[in-house]
CSV table of C-alpha atoms in Angstrom, one decimal:
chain,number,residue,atom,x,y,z
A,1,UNK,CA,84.2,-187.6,-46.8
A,2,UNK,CA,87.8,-187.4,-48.6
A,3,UNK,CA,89.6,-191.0,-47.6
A,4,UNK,CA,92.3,-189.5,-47.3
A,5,UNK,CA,91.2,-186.7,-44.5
A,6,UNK,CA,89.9,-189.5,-42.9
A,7,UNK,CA,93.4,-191.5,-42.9
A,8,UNK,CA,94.7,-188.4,-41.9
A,9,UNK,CA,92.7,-187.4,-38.6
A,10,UNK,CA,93.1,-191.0,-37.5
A,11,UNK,CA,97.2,-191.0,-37.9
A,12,UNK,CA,96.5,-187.7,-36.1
A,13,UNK,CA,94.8,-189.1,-33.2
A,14,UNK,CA,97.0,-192.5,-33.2
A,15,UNK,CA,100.0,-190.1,-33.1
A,16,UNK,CA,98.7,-188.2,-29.6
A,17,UNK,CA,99.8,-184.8,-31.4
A,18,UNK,CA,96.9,-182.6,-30.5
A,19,UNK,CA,98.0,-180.1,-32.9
A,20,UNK,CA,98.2,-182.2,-36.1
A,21,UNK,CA,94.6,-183.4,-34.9
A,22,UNK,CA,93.1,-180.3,-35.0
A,23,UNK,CA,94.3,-179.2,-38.3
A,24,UNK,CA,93.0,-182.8,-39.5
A,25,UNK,CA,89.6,-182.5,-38.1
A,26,UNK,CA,89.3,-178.5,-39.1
A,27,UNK,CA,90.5,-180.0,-43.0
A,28,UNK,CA,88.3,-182.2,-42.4
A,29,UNK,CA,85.1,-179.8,-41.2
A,30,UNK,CA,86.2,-177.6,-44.1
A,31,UNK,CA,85.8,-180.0,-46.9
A,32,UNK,CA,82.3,-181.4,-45.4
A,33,UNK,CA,81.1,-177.5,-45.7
A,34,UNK,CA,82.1,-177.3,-49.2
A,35,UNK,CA,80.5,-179.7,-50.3
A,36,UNK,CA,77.2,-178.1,-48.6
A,37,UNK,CA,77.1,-180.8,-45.8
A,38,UNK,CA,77.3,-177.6,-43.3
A,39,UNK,CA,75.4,-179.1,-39.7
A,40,UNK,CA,77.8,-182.2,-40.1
A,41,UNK,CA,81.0,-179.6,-40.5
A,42,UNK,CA,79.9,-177.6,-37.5
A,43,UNK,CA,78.6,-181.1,-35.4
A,44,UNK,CA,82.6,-182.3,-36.2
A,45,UNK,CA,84.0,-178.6,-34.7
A,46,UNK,CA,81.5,-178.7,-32.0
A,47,UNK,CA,82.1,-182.2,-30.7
A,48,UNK,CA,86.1,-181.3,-30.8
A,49,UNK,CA,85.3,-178.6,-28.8
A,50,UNK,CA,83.3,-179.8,-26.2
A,51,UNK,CA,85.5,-182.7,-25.7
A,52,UNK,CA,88.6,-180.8,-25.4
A,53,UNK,CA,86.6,-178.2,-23.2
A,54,UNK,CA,85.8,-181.2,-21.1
A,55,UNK,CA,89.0,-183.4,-20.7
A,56,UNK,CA,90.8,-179.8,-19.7
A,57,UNK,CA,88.3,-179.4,-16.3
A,58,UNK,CA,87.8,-183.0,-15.5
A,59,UNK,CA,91.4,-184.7,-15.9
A,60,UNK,CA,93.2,-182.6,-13.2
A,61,UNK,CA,90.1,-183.6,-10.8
A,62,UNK,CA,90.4,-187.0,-11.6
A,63,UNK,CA,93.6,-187.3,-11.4
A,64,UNK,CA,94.1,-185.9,-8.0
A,65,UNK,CA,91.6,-188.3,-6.5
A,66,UNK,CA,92.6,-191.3,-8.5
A,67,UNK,CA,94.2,-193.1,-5.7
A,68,UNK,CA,90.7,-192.4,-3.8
A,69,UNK,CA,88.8,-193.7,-6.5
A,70,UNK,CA,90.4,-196.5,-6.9
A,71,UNK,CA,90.7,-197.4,-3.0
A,72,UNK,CA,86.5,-197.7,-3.3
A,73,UNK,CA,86.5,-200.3,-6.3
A,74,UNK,CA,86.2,-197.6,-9.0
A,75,UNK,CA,87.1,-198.2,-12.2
A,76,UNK,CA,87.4,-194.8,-14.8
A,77,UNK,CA,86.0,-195.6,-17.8
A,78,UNK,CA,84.9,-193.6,-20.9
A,79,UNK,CA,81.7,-191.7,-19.8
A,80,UNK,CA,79.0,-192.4,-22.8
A,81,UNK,CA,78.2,-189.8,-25.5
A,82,UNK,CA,75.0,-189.3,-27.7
A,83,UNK,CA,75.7,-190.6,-30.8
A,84,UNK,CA,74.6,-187.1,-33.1
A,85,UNK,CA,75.8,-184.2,-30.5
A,86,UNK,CA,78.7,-186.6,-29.5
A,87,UNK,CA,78.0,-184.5,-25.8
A,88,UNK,CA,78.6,-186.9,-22.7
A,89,UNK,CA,75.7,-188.2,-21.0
A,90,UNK,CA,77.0,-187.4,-17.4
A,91,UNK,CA,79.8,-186.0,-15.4
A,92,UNK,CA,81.6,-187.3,-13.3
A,93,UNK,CA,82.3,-185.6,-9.6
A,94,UNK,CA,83.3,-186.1,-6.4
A,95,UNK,CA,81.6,-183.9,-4.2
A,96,UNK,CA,83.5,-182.3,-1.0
A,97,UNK,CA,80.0,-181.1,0.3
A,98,UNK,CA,79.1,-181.9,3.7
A,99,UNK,CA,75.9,-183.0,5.6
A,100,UNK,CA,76.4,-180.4,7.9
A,101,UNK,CA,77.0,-177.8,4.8
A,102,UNK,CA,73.1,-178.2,3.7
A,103,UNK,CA,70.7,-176.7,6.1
A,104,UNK,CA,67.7,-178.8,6.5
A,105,UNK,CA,64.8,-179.1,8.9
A,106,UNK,CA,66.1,-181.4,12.0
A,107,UNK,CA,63.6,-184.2,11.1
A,108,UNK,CA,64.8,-183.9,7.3
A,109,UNK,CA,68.6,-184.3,7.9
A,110,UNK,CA,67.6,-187.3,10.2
A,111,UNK,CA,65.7,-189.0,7.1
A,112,UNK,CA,69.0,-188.2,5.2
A,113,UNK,CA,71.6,-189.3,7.6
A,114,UNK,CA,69.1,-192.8,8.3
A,115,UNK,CA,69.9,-193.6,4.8
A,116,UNK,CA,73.8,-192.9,5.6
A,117,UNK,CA,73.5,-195.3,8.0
A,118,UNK,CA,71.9,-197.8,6.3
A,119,UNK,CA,74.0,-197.7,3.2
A,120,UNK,CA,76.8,-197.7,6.0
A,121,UNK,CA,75.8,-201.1,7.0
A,122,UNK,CA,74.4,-202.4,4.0
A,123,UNK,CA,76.2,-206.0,4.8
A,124,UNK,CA,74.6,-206.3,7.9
A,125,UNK,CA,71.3,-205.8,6.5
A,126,UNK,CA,71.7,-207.6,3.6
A,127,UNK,CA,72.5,-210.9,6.5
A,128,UNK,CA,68.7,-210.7,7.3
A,129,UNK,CA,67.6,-209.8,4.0
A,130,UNK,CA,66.8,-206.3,4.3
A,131,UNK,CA,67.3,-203.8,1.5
A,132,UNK,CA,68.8,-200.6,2.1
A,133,UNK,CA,67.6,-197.6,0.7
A,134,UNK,CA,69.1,-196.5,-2.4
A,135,UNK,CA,66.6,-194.7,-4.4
A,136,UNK,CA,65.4,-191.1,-3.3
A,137,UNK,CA,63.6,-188.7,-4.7
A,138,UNK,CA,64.0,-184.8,-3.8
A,139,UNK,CA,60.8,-182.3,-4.6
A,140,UNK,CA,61.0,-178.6,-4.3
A,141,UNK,CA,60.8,-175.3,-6.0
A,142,UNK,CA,64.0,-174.3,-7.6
A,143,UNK,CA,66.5,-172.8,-5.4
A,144,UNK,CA,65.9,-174.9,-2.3
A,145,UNK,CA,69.2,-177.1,-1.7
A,146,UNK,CA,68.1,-180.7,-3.9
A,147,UNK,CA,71.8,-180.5,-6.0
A,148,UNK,CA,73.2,-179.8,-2.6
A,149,UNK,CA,71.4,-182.4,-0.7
A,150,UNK,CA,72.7,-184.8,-3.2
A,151,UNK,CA,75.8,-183.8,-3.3
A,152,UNK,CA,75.9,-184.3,0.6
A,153,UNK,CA,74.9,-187.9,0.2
A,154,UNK,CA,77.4,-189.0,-2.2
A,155,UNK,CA,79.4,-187.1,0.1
A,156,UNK,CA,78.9,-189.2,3.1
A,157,UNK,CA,78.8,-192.4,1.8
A,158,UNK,CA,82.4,-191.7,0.2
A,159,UNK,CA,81.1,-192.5,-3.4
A,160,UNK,CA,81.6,-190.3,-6.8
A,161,UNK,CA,78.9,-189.3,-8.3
A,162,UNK,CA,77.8,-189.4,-11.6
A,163,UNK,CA,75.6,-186.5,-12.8
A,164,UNK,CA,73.8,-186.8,-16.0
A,165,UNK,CA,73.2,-184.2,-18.0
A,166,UNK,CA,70.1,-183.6,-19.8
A,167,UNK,CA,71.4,-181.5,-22.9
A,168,UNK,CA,73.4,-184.8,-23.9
A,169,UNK,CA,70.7,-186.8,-22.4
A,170,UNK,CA,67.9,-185.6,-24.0
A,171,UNK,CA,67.9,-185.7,-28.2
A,172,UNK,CA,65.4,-184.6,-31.1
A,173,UNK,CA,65.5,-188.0,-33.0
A,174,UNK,CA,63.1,-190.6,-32.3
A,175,UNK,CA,64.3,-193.4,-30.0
A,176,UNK,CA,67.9,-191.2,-29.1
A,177,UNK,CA,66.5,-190.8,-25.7
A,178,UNK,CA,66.2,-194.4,-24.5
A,179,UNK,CA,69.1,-195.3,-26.2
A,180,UNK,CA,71.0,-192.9,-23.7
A,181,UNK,CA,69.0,-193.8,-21.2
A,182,UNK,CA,69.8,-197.4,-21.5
A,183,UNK,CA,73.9,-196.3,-22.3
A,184,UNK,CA,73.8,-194.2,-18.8
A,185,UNK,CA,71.9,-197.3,-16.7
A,186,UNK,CA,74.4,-199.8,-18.3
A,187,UNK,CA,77.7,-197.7,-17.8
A,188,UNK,CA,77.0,-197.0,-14.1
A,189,UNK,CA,75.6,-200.8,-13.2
A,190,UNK,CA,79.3,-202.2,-12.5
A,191,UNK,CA,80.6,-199.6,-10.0
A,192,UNK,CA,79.3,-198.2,-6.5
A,193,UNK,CA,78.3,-195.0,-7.4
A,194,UNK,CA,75.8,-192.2,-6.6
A,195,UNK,CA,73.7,-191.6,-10.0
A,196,UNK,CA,71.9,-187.6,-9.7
A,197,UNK,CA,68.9,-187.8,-12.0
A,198,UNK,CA,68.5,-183.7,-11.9
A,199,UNK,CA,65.5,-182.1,-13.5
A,200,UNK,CA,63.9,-185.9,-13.6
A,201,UNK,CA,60.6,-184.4,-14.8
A,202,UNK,CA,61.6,-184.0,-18.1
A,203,UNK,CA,62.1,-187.9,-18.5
A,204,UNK,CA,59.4,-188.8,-16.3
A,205,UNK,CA,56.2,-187.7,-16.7
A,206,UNK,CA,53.0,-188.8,-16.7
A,207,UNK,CA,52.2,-190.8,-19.5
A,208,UNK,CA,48.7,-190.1,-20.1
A,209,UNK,CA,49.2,-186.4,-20.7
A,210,UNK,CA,47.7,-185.7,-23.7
A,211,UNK,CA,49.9,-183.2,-24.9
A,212,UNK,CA,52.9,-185.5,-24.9
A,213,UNK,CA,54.0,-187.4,-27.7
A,214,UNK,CA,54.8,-191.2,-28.4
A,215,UNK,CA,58.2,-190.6,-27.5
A,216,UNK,CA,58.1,-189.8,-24.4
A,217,UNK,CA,56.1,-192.9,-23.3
A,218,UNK,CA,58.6,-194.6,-24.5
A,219,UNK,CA,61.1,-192.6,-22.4
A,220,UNK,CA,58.9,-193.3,-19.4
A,221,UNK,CA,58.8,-197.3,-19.9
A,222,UNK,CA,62.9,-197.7,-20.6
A,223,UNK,CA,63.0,-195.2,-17.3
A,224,UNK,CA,60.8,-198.1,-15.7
A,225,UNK,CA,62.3,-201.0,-16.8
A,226,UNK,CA,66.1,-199.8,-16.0
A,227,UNK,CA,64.9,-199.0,-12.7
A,228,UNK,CA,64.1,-202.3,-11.9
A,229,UNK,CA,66.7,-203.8,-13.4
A,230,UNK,CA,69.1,-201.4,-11.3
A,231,UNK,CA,71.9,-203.2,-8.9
A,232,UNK,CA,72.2,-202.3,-5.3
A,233,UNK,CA,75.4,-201.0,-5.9
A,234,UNK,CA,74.1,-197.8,-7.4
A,235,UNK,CA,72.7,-195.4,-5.3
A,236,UNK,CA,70.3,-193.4,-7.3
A,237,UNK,CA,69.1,-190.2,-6.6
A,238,UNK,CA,66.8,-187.8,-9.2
A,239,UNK,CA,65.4,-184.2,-8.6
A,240,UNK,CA,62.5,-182.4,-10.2
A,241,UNK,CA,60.7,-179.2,-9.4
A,242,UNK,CA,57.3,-180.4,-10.7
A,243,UNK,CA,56.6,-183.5,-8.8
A,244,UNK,CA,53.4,-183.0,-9.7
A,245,UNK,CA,54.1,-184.0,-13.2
A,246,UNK,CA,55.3,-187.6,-12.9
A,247,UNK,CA,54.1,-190.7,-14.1
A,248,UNK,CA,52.2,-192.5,-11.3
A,249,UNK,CA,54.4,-195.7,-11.8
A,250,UNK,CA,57.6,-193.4,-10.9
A,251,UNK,CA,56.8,-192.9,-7.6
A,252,UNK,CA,56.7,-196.2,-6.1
A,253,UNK,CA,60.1,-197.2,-7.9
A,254,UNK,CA,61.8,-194.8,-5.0
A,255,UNK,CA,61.9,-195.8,-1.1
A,256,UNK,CA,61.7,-192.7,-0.3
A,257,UNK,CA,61.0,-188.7,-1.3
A,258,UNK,CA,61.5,-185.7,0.2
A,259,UNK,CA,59.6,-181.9,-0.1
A,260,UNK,CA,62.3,-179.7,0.1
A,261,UNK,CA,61.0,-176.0,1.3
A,262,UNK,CA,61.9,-172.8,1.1
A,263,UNK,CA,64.0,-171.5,4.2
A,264,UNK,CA,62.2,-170.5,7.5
A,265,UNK,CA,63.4,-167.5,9.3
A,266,UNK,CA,65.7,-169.6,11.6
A,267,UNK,CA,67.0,-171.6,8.2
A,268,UNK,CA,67.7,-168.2,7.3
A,269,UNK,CA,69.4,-167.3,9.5
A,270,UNK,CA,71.5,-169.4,9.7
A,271,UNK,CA,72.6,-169.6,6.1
A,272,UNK,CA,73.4,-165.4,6.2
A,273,UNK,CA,75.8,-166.1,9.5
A,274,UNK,CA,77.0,-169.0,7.5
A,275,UNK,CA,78.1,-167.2,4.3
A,276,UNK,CA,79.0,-163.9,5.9
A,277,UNK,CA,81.5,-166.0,7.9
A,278,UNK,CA,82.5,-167.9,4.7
A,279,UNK,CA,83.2,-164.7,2.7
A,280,UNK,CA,85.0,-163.1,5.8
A,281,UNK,CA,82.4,-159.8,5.1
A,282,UNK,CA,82.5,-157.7,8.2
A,283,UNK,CA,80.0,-155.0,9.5
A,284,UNK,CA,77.0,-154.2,11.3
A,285,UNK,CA,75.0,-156.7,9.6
A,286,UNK,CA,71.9,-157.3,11.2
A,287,UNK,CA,71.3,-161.1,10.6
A,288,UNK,CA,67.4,-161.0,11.7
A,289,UNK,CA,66.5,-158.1,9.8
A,290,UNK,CA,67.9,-159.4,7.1
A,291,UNK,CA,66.1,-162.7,7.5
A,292,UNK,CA,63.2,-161.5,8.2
A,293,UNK,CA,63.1,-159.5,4.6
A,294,UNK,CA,63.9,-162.3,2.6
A,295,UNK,CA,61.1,-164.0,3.5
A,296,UNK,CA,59.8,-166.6,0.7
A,297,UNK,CA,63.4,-166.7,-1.0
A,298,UNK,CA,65.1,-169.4,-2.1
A,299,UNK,CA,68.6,-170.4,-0.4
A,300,UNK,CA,70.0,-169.6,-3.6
A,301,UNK,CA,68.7,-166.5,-3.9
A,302,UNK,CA,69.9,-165.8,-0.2
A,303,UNK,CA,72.8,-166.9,-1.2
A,304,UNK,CA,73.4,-164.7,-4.4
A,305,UNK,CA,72.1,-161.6,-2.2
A,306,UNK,CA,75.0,-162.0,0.5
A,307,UNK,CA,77.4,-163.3,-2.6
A,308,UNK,CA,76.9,-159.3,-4.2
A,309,UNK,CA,77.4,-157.7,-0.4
A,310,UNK,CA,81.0,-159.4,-0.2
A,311,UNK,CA,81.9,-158.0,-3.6
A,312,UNK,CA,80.7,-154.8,-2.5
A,313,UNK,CA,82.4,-155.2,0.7
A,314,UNK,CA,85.7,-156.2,-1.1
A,315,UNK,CA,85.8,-153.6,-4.3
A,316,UNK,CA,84.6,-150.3,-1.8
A,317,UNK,CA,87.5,-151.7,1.1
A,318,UNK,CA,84.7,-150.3,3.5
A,319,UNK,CA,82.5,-152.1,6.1
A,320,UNK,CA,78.8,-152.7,4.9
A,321,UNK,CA,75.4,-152.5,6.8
A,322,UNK,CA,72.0,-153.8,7.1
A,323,UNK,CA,71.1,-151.2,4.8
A,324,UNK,CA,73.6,-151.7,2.3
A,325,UNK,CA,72.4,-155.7,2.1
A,326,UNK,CA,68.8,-154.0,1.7
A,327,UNK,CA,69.7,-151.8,-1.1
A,328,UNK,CA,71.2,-154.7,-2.6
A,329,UNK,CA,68.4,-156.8,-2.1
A,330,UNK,CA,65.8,-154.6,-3.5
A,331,UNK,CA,68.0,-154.2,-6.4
A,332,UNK,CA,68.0,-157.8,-7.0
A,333,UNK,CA,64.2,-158.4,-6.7
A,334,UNK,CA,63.2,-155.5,-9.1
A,335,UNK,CA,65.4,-156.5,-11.1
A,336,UNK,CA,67.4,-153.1,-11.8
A,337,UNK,CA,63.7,-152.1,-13.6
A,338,UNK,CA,62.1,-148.9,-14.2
A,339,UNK,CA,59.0,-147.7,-12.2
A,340,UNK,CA,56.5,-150.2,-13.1
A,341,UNK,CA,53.4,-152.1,-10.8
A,342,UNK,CA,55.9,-154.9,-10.1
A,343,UNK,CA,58.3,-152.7,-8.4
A,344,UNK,CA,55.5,-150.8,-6.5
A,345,UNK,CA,54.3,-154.3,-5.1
A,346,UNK,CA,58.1,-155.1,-4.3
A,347,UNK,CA,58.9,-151.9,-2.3
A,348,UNK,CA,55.6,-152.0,-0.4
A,349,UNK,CA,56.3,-155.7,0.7
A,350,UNK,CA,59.6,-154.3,2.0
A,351,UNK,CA,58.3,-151.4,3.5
A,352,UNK,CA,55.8,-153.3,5.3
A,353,UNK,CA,58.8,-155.8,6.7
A,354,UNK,CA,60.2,-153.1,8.6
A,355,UNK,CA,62.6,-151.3,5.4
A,356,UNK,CA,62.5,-147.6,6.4
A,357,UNK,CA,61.0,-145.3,3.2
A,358,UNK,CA,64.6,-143.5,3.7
A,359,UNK,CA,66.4,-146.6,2.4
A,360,UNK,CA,64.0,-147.9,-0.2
A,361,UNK,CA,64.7,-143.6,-1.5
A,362,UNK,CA,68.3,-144.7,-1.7
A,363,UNK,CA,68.2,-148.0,-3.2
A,364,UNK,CA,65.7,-146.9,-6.0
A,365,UNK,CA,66.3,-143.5,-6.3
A,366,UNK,CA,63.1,-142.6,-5.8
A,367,UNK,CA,62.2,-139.6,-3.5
A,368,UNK,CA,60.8,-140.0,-0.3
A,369,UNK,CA,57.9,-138.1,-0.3
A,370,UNK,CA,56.8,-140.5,-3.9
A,371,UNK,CA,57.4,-143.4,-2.0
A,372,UNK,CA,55.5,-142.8,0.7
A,373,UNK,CA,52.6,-141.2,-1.9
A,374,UNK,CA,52.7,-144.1,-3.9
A,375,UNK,CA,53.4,-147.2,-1.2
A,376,UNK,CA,50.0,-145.2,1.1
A,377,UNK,CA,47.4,-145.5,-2.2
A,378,UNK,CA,48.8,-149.0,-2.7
A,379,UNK,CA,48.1,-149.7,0.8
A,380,UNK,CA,44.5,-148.3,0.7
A,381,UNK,CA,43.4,-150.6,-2.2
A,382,UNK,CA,44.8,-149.1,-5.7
A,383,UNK,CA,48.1,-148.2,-7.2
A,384,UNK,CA,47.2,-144.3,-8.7
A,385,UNK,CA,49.1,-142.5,-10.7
């Protein structure tokens, strides 16, 4: 690198003109490409640009809850980078969910609002030396409210949260990882704070699989060893889909984990009332039947179904029914696909959970009398052409 481009972007970035920066750096960038060093000119652009795209969506947040952050002891420091992708290890939030915006089993939001409590009156506990809870796991297949849930409990207990992100997180030279690990741990250790581990499974599993490298162990061990050296202060929370997959040792660092399920019908339920309310979508909506067909969906998927009704409700400036959200739904699940098996095996699921062969004709555009051909021969043990 040219001294002097050097001199320049750091006069730049002394002088606070954002302008004069970028024409420094992109002088900069330019000179590193010609002479062939081409990942390091487009690593410079790349890190400008993330960083910019980052300080323009988080300093307004920040700054409108400053005076709440600072009420709770929390001091706003630089959030740590990877030192090659220069992409920041986690991101700061503060959440505005609710415990009574995640819909949970009974005995599940009891667990939940237990550790509230506890955290609540952590002084008092701590008087007859008794250690609240403040490491949870969440388990579940994708879709089922753990982001949510965690979101919720940082939430409640008043606290920011600060949400790591794996594609900083995570790096391709040997030892990056733990370093980042270790940068996260240390950054966080100082202030009361909620720390979401999401997708923990890819920095936690076990570490005699065979098909994993050295690396990873070493993950797994720094992962360990920052655990135990983590203060009460921080209430950590991680997520995986694939509990199944981590290291025995991982387990009994948490006080507590939690299966999160699919919905049941009644869950169901009450998440299409929910959103259909939220949205303001009016029409004879038939919230059982509806439930009842989305059986074995995800609450984002639920979600995302009554998410393409409103627009549809909104952009036709007409009332929507039951059949309309069907239409929609079928859509959605065979993905906007040509005839293939898949679809068959979708439409005769539906059909058999009460979808009348007239609607499936519509949503499809398959004729009726084909439907009803092709759904029977399914039925009776073969799909025949």
């Amino acid at each position: 690198m040219k001294a002097e481009l050097i001199e320049n972007l750091v006069l730049a970035h002394c002088s606070g003109d954002e302008n004069e920066f970028n024409k420094a750096l992109t002088a900069l960038a330019a000179d590193e490409e010609k002479k062939g060093n081409v990942r390091l000119a487009a690593q410079l652009v790349n890190a400008y640009k993330n960083g910019k795209k980052k300080s323009f969506i988080s300093k307004p947040d920040l700054s409108s809850q400053s005076t709440s952050l600072l009420s709770q002891g929390f001091q706003q420091t630089a959030t740590p980078r990877d030192k090659d992708s220069m992409l920041e290890l986690y991101e700061l939030i503060k959440s505005n969910v609710s415990i009574n915006d995640v819909v949970l089993p009974l005995k599940q939001k009891e667990v939940l609002l237990q550790i509230v409590q506890e955290q609540t009156h952590s002084e008092e506990l701590m008087k007859h030396n008794i250690i609240p809870a403040n490491r949870l796991l969440l388990c579940g297949p994708p879709g089922c409210g753990k982001t949510i849930t965690a979101k919720a409990i940082a939430h409640e207990l008043n606290l920011p949260m600060a949400y790591v992100r794996l594609d900083g997180l995570v790096s391709s030279y040997l030892g990056q990882t733990s370093t980042n690990l270790r940068k996260v741990f240390d950054a966080v250790k100082g202030q009361h704070i909620v720390l979401f581990l999401d997708e923990f499974d890819a920095i936690a599993k076990k570490r005699d699989d065979a098909n994993e490298l050295g690396e990873l162990k070493r993950v797994v061990t720094t992962l360990l060893q920052n655990f135990d050296n983590m203060p009460s202060n921080v209430f950590l929370i991680a997520a995986t889909n694939h509990q199944h997959l981590l290291d025995p040792a991982i387990w009994r660092r948490f006080n507590l984990a939690i299966v999160l399920e699919l919905p049941d019908e009644e869950q169901r339920i009450t998440l299409i009332i929910k959103w259909l309310s939220e949205f303001k979508v009016y029409g004879e909506i038939n919230e059982k039947k509806i439930a009842k067909i989305t059986e074995g969906l995800s609450c984002a998927q639920i979600k995302e179904l009554i998410t393409a009704a409103a627009k549809k409700y909104y952009t036709n400036r007409e009332k929507i029914d039951s059949d309309d959200v069907i239409t929609i739904l079928i859509q959605q699940l065979t993905l906007y696909s040509g005839n293939n098996e898949e679809i068959w095996n979708v439409l005769k699921s539906m059909n058999e959970k009460g979808v009348a062969l007239r609607t499936l004709a519509e949503a499809t555009g398959i004729p009726h009398t084909t439907l009803n051909y092709r759904i029977k021969n399914i039925k009776e043990g073969g799909l025949n052409d």
